[in-house]
PDB file of C-alpha atoms and ligand atoms in Angstrom:
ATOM      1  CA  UNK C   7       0.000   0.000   0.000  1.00  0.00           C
ATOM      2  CA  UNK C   8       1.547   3.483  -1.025  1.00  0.00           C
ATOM      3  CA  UNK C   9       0.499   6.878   0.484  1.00  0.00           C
ATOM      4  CA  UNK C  10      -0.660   9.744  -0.658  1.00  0.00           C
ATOM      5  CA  UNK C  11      -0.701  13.695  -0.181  1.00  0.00           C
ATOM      6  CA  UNK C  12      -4.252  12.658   0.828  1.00  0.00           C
ATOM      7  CA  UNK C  13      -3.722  10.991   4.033  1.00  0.00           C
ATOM      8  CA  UNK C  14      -5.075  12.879   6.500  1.00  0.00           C
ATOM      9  CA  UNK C  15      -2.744  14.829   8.380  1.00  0.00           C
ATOM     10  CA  UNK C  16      -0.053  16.581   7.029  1.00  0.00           C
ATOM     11  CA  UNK C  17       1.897  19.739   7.388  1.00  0.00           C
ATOM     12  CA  UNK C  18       3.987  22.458   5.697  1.00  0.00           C
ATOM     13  CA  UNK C  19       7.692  21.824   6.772  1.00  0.00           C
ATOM     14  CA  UNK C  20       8.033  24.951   8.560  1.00  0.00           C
ATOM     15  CA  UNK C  21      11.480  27.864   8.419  1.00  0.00           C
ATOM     16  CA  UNK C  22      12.769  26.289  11.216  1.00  0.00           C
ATOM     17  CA  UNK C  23      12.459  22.775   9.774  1.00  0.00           C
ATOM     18  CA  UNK C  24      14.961  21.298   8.275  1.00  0.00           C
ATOM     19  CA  UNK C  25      15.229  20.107   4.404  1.00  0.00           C
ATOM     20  CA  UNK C  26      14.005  16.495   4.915  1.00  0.00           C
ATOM     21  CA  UNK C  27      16.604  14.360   4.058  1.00  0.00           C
ATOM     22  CA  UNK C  28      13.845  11.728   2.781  1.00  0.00           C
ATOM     23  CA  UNK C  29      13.022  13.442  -0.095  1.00  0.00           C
ATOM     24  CA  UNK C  30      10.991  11.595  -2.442  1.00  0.00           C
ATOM     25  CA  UNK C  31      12.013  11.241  -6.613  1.00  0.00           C
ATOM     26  CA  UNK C  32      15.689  12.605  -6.061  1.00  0.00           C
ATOM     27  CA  UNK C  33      16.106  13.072  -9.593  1.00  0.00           C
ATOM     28  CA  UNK C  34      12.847  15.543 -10.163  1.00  0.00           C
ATOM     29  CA  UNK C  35      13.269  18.743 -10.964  1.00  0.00           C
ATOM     30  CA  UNK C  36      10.918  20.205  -8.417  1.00  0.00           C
ATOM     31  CA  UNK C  37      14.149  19.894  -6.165  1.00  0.00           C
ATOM     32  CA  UNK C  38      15.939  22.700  -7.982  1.00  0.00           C
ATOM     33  CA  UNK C  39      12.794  25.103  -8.276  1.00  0.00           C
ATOM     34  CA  UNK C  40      12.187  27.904  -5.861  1.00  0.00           C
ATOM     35  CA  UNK C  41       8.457  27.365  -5.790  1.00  0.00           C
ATOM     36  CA  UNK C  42       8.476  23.666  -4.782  1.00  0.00           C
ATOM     37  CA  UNK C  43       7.251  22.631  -0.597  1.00  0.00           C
ATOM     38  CA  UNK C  44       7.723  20.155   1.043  1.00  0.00           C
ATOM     39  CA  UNK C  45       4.869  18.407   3.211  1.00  0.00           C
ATOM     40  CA  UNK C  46       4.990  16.006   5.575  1.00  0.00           C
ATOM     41  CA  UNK C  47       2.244  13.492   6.023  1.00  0.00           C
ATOM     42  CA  UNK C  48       1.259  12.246   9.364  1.00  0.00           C
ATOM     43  CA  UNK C  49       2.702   8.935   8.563  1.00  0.00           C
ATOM     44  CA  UNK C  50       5.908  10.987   7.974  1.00  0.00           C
ATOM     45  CA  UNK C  51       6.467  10.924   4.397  1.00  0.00           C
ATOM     46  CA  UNK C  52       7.610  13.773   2.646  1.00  0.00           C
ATOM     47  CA  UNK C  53       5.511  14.964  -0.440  1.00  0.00           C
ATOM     48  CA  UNK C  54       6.114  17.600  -2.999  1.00  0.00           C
ATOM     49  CA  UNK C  55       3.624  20.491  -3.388  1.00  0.00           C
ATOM     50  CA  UNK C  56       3.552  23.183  -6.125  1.00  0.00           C
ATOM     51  CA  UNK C  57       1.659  25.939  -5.325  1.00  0.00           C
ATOM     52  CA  UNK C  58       1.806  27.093  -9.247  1.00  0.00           C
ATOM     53  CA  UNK C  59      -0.081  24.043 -10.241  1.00  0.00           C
ATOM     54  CA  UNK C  60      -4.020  23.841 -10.017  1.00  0.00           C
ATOM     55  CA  UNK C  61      -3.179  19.562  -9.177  1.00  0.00           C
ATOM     56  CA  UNK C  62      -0.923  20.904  -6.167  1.00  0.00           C
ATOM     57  CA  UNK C  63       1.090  17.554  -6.149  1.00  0.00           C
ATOM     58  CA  UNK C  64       2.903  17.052  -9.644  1.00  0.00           C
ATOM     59  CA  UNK C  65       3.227  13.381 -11.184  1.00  0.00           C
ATOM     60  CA  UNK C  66       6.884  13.012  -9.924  1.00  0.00           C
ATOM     61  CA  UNK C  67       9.441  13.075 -10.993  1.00  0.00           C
ATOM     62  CA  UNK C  68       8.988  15.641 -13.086  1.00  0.00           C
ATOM     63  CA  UNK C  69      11.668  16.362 -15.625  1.00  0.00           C
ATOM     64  CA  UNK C  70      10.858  19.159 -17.743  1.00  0.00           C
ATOM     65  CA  UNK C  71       8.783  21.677 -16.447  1.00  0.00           C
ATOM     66  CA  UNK C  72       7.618  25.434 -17.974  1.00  0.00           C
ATOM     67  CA  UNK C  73       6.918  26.720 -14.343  1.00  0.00           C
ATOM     68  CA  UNK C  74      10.452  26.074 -13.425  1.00  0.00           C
ATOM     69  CA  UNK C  75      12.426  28.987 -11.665  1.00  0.00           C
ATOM     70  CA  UNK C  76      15.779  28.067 -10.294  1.00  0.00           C
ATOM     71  CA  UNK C  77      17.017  28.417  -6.354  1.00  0.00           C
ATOM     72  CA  UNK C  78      18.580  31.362  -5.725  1.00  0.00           C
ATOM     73  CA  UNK C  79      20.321  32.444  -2.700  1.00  0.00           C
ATOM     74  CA  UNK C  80      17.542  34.991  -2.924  1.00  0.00           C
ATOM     75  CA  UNK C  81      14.755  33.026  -2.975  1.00  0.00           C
ATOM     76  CA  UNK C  82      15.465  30.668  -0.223  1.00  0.00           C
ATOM     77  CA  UNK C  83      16.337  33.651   2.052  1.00  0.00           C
ATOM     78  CA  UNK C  84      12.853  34.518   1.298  1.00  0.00           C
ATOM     79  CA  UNK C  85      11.551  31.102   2.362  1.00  0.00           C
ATOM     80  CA  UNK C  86      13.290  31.431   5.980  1.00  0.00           C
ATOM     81  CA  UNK C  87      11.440  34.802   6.869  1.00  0.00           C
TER      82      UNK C  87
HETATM   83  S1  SF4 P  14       6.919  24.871 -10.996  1.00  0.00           S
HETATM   84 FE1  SF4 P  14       7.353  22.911 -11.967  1.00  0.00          FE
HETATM   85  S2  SF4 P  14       9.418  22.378 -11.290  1.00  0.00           S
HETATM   86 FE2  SF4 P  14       8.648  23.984  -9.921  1.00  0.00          FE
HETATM   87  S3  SF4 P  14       7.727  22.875  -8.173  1.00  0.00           S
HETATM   88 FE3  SF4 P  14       6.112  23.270  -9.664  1.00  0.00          FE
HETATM   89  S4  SF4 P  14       6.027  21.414 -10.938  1.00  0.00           S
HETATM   90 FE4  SF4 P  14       7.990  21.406  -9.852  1.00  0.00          FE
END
């Protein structure tokens, strides 16, 4: 049985969280992209949200994608505040 961003609890990692070291699909792009999130299920697994996307949670991994927009040391400052 797999989970899903549908379980019933789940959370927004928060600032002072961590980058899970879990993370699901290594090789997806949403790893690189400023707008990805990560949520955490109750159950503990680690899911990848897109708040661009109407679906929320891609089909992962995703490989080529015209919402990308790279990390920057900006953008990840603006994450932690
Ligand atoms: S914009 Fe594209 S690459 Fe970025 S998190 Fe959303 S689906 Fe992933």
């Amino acid at each position: 049985m797999s989970s899903s961003p549908k379980d019933a609890a789940r959370d927004e990692l928060g600032a002072d969280e961590k980058e899970p070291t879990d993370l699901p699909f290594p090789s997806s792009l949403c790893h690189g992209c400023a707008a990805r999130r990560y949520i955490r299920s109750g159950r503990g697994s680690v899911f990848i949200l897109c708040p661009l996307l109407s679906q929320k949670y891609p089909r992962q991994p995703v490989s080529m994608c015209s919402l990308f927009q790279p990390i920057s040391d900006d953008s990840e400052a603006k994450k932690e505040k």
